[in-house]
Amino acid sequence: DAAQQPGRLQLYQQGRDAAQQRQIRLIRDLRHAAAQGQLLLHYQPKLDIREGLVRQAEALLRWQHPQLGMVSPGEFIPLAEHTGSIQLLSAWVIEEAMRQLQEWDGRGVWVQLSLNISTTDLLDAELPGRVGALLARYRVAPEQLIFEITESGVMLDPERALQVLHGLRGYGIGLSVDDFGTGYSSLAQLKRMPVQELKIDQSFIRELDDHSEDSVIVRSTIEMSHSLGLKVVAEGVELASGLDLLQRWHCDTAQGYLISRPLAAEAFEAWLAQPYRS
Ligand code: C2E
Ligand code: CA
Ligand code: CA
Ligand code: CA
């Protein structure tokens, strides 16, 4: 009977309430996710385009919530950044990556891992020292780690962030600029940062063809990066035709579903053992 049916406004409010309740729950549960063993890393291969080889991967955080199932980092990372639990997550990611590298090293598997570092971490003057201690504890070579940072993270407090970056660099950790092209990308800023790699955001790469505006941006970004002495990674490579263009334009590294989706540790190790065919 019509009187019992919720109206459109009520449905809207119910939907909004449910979304808010989910957020509140995620924020609360995030604080214990690491301690309760609900976090894991997936690894997405990065293809060396010239060599046709994979010896690098990006570690991507996954949260297996006991009731809600797999929650995407696109949903929980922003919540963690706004509520202060990001540092707990980052600490877990950094240590887990080192533990995994040590385990692989024991089996003769050599990989270089990229980790995502948040804005908050960049303002933490004690981060480099903690990372240095972990490198020693897990006997990981610093060349096996790259920290991916965003320019907006550096912009927040450039002096402090640059100090942290130089500290990390001092331990021999590699640095990469993530999501390039999406924020306030400034060449002046890039020149000041002790980075060795730049990742072109997937929004420019996914539907890459020879004529689009994207192709102009991508080609000039590759040229500019090379003249600054930076390696270039294209992320979100989904099409073989896109990979062909990137190869022709001398892009160094490709990452995307075309090569592989992010994989759990065991699956990634098995994948690595197979020769790569493009
Ligand atoms: P990101 O750093 O830009 O990572 C790339 C994202 O694109 C990943 O999503 C990856 O799975 C996805 N991707 C890779 N190749 C393709 C492709 O060919 N097509 C499409 N459509 N997508 C592709 P994911 O794993 O959901 O992560 C989303 C974002 O969450 C990341 O974006 C990063 O900003 C953040 N994130 C993930 N792990 C961590 C972490 O450990 N710490 C921090 N602070 N942030 C993280
Ligand atoms: Ca990234
Ligand atoms: Ca991105
Ligand atoms: Ca990102």
CSV table of C-alpha atoms and ligand atoms in Angstrom, one decimal, residues 178-180 182 200-203 235, ligand 3:
chain,number,residue,atom,x,y,z
A,178,ASP,CA,53.3,9.4,-8.8
A,179,ASP,CA,50.1,10.5,-10.7
A,180,PHE,CA,52.2,13.0,-12.8
A,182,THR,CA,47.0,15.3,-12.4
A,200,ILE,CA,52.5,9.4,-15.9
A,201,ASP,CA,49.0,9.0,-14.6
A,202,GLN,CA,46.8,6.4,-16.1
A,203,SER,CA,44.2,9.0,-17.2
A,235,GLU,CA,50.7,3.3,-15.6
B,3,CA,CA,47.7,6.9,-10.5
